[in-house]
PDB file of C-alpha atoms in Angstrom:
ATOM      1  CA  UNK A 231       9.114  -9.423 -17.010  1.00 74.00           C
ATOM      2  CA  UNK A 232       5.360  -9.275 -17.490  1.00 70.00           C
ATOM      3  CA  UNK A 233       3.280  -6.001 -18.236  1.00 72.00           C
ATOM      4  CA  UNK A 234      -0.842  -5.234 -17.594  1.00 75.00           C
ATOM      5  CA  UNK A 235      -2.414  -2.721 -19.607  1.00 75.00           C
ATOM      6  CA  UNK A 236      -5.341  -0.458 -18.174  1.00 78.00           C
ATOM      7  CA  UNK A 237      -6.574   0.591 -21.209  1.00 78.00           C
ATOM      8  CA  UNK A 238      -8.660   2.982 -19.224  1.00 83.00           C
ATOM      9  CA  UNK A 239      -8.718   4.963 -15.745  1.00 87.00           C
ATOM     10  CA  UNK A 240     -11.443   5.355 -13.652  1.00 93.00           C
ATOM     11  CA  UNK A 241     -12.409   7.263 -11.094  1.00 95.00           C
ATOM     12  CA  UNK A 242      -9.628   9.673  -8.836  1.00 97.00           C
ATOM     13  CA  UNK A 243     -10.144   9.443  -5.443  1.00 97.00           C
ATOM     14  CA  UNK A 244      -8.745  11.646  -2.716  1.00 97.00           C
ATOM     15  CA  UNK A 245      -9.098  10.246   0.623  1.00 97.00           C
ATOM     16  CA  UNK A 246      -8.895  12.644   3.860  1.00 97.00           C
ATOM     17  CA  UNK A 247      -7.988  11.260   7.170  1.00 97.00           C
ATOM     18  CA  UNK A 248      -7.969  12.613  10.133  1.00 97.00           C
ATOM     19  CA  UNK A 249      -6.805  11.821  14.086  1.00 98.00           C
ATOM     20  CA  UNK A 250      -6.623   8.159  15.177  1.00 98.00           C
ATOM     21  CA  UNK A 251      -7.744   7.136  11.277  1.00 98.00           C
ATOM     22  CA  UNK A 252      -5.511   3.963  10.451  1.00 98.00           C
ATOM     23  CA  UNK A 253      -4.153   4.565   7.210  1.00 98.00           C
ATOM     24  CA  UNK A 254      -4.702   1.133   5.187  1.00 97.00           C
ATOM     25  CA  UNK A 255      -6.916   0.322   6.656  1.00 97.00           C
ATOM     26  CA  UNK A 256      -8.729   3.432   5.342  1.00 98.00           C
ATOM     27  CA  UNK A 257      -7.372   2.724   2.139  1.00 97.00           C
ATOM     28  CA  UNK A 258      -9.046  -0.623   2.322  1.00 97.00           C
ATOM     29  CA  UNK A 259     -12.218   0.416   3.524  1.00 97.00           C
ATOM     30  CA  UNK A 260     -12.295   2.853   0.885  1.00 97.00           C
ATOM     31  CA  UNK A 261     -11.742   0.094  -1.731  1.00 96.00           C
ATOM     32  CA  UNK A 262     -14.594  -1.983  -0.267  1.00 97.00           C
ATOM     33  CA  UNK A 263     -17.303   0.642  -0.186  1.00 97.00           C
ATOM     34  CA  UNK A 264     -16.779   2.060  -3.230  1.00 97.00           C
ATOM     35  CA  UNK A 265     -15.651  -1.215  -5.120  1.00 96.00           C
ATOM     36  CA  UNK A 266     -12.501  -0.612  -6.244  1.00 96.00           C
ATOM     37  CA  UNK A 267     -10.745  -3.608  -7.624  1.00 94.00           C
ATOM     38  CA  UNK A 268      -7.734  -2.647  -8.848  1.00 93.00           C
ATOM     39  CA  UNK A 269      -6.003   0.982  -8.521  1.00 95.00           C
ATOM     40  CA  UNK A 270      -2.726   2.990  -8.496  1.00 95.00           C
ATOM     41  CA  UNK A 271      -1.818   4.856  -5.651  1.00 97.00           C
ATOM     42  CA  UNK A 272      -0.391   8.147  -6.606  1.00 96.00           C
ATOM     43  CA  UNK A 273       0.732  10.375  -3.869  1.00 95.00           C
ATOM     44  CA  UNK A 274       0.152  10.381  -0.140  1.00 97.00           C
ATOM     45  CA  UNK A 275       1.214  12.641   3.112  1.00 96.00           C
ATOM     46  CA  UNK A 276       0.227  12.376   6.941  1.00 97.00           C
ATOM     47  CA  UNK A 277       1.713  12.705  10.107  1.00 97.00           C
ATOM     48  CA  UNK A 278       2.003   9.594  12.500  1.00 98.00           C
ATOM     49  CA  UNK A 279       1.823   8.694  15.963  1.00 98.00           C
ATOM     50  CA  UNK A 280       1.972   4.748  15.385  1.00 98.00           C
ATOM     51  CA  UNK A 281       3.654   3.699  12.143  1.00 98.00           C
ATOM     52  CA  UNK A 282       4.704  -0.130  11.648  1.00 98.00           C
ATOM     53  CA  UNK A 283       7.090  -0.498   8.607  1.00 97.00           C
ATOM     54  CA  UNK A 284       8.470  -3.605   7.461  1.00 95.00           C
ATOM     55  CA  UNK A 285      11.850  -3.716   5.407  1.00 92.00           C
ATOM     56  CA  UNK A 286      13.474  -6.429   3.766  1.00 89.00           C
ATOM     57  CA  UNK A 287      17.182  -8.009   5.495  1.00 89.00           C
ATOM     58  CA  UNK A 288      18.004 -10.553   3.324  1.00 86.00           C
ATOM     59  CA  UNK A 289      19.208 -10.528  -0.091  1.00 87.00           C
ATOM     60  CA  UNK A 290      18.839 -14.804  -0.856  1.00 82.00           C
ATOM     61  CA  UNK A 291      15.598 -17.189   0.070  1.00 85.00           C
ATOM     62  CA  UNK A 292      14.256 -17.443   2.029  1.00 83.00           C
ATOM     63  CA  UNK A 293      13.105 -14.046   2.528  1.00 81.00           C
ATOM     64  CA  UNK A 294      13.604 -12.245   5.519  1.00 86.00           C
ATOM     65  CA  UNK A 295      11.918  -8.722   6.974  1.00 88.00           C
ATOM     66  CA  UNK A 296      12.316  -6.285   9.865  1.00 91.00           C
ATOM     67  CA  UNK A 297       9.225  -4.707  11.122  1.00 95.00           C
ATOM     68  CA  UNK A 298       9.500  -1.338  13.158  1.00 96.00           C
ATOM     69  CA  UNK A 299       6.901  -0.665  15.766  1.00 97.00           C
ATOM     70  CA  UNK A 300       7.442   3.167  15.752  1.00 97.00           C
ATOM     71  CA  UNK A 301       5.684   5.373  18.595  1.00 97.00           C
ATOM     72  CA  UNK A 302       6.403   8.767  18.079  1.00 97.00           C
ATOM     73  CA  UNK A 303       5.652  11.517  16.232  1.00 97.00           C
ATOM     74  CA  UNK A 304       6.513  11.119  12.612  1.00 98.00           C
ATOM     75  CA  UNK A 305       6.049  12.641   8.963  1.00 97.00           C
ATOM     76  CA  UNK A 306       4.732  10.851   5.905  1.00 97.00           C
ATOM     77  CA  UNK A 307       7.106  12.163   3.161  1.00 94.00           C
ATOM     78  CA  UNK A 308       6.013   9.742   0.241  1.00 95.00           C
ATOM     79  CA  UNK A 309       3.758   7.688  -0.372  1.00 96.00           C
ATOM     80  CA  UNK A 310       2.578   5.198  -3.237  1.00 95.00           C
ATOM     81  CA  UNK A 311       2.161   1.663  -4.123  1.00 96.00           C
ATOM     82  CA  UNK A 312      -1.119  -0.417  -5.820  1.00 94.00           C
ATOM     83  CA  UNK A 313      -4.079  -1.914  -5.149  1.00 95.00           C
ATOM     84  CA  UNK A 314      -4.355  -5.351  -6.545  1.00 91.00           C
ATOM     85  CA  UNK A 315      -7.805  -7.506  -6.062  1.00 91.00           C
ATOM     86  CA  UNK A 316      -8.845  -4.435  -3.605  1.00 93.00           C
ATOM     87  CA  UNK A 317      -5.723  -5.430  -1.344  1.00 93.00           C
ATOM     88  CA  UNK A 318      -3.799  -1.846  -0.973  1.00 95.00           C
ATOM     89  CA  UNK A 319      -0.442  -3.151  -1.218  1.00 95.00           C
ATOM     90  CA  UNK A 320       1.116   0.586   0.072  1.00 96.00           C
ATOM     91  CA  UNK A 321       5.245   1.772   0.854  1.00 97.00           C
ATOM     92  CA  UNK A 322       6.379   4.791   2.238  1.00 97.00           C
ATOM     93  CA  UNK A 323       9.178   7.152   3.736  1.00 97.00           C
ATOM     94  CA  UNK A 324       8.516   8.211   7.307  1.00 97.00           C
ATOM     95  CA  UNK A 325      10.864  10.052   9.543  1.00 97.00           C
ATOM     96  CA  UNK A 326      10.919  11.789  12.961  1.00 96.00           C
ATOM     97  CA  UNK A 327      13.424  14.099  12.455  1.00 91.00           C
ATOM     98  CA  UNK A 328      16.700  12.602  13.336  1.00 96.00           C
ATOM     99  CA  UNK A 329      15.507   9.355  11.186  1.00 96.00           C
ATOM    100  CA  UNK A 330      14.687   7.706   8.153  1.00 97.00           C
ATOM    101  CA  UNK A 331      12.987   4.459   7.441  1.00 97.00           C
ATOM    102  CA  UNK A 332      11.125   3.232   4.372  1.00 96.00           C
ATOM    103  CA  UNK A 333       9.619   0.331   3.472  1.00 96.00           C
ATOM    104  CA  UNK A 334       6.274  -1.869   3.437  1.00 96.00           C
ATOM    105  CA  UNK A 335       3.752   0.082   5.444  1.00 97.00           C
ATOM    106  CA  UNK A 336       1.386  -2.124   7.580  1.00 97.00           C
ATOM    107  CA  UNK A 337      -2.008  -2.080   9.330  1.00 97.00           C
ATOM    108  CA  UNK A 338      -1.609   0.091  12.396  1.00 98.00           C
ATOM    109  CA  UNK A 339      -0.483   3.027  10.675  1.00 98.00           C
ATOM    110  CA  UNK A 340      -2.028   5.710  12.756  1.00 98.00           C
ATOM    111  CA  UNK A 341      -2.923   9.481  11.952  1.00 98.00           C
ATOM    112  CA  UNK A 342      -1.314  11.909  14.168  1.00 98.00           C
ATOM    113  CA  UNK A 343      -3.091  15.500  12.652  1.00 97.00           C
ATOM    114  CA  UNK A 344      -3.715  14.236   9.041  1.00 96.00           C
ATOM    115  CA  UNK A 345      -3.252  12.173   6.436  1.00 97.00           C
ATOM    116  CA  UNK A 346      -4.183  12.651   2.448  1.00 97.00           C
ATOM    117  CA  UNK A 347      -3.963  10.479  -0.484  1.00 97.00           C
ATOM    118  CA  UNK A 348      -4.704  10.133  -3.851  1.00 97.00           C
ATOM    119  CA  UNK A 349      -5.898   6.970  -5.581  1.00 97.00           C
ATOM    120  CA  UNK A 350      -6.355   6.052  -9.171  1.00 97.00           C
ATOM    121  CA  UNK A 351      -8.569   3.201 -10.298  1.00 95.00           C
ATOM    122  CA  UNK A 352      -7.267   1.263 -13.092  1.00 92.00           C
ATOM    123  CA  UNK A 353      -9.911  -0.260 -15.399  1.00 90.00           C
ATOM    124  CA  UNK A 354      -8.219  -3.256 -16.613  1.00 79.00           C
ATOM    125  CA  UNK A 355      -8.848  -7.048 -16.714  1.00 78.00           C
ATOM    126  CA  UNK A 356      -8.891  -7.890 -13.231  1.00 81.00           C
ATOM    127  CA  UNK A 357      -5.628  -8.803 -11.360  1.00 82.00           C
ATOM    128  CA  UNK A 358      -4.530 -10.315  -8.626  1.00 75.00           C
ATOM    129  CA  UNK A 359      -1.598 -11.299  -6.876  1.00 80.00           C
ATOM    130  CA  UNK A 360      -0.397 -15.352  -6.539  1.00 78.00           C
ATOM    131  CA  UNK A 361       3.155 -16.701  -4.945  1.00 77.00           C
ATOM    132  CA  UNK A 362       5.702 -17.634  -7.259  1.00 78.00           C
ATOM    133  CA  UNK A 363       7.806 -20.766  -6.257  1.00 79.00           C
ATOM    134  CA  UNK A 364       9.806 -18.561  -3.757  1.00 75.00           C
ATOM    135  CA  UNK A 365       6.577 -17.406  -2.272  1.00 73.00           C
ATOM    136  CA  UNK A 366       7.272 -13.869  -3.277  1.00 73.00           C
ATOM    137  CA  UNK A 367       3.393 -12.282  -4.570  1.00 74.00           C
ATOM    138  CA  UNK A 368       3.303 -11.467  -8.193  1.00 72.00           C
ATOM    139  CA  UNK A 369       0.641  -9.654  -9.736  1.00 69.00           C
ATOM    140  CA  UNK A 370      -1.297 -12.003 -12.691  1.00 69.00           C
ATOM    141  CA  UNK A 371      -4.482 -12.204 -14.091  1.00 70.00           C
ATOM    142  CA  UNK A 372      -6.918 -14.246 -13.177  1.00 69.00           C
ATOM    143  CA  UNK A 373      -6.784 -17.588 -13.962  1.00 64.00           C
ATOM    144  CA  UNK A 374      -2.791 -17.203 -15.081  1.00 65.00           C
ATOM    145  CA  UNK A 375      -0.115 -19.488 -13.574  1.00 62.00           C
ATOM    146  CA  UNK A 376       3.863 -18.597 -12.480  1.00 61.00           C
ATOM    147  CA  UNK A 377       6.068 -21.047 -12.502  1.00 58.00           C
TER     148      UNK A 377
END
């Protein structure tokens, strides 16, 4: 186990979304414009039309995922995750109704009505995320190696 201290927080940011916004991609774009390097991301709700979720199937190496390609109409019912070197690294609960999935949200993520989250910026040194030997993404620091 390995720990990163923000000794501070920054700035709060609640993004608003709205029809046919693609939610990381907002999330990203957010990051860019207003430089965010490295953030928590607290809470988050939307509706769907598109939403592509990928979930892990394996339980050994190498790794293994599903992705869904979901088109219908769907509810965001959580939503959190980080942002590492301004990369939004976001999971999430979605459901239509009759089902559940959760998992790894990905680009494509579409806004049905709305969508709402709430962002944190950590002020810490800056981290980033490198593959361990198994090539799973660890966050480090800059400059730090995993064996």
């Amino acid at each position: 186990m390995k720990h990163f201290v923000a000794k501070n927080t920054g700035r709060t940011f609640i993004l608003r979304m709205e029809r046919g916004d693609l939610l990381r991609e907002k999330i990203a774009e957010l990051c860019q414009n207003e430089r965010v390097h490295d953030a928590v991301v607290l809470s988050g709700i939307a509706t769907f039309d598109i939403a592509n979720i990928q979930m892990s199937n394996t339980v050994g190496f190498p790794m293994g995922y599903d992705v869904h390609n979901l088109s219908e109409p769907l509810e965001l019912a959580s939503l959190d995750g980080t942002i590492i070197n301004g990369e939004p690294h976001i999971h999430g609960v979605i459901g239509n109704g009759n089902k559940t999935w959760a998992g790894h949200l990905l680009n494509g993520c579409r806004i049905l009505y709305l969508g709402e989250v709430v962002i944190q910026e950590m002020l810490c040194q800056p981290l980033i995320r490198i593959a361990d030997k198994d090539g799973v993404f660890l966050i480090s620091r800059k400059g730090e190696t995993i064996n």
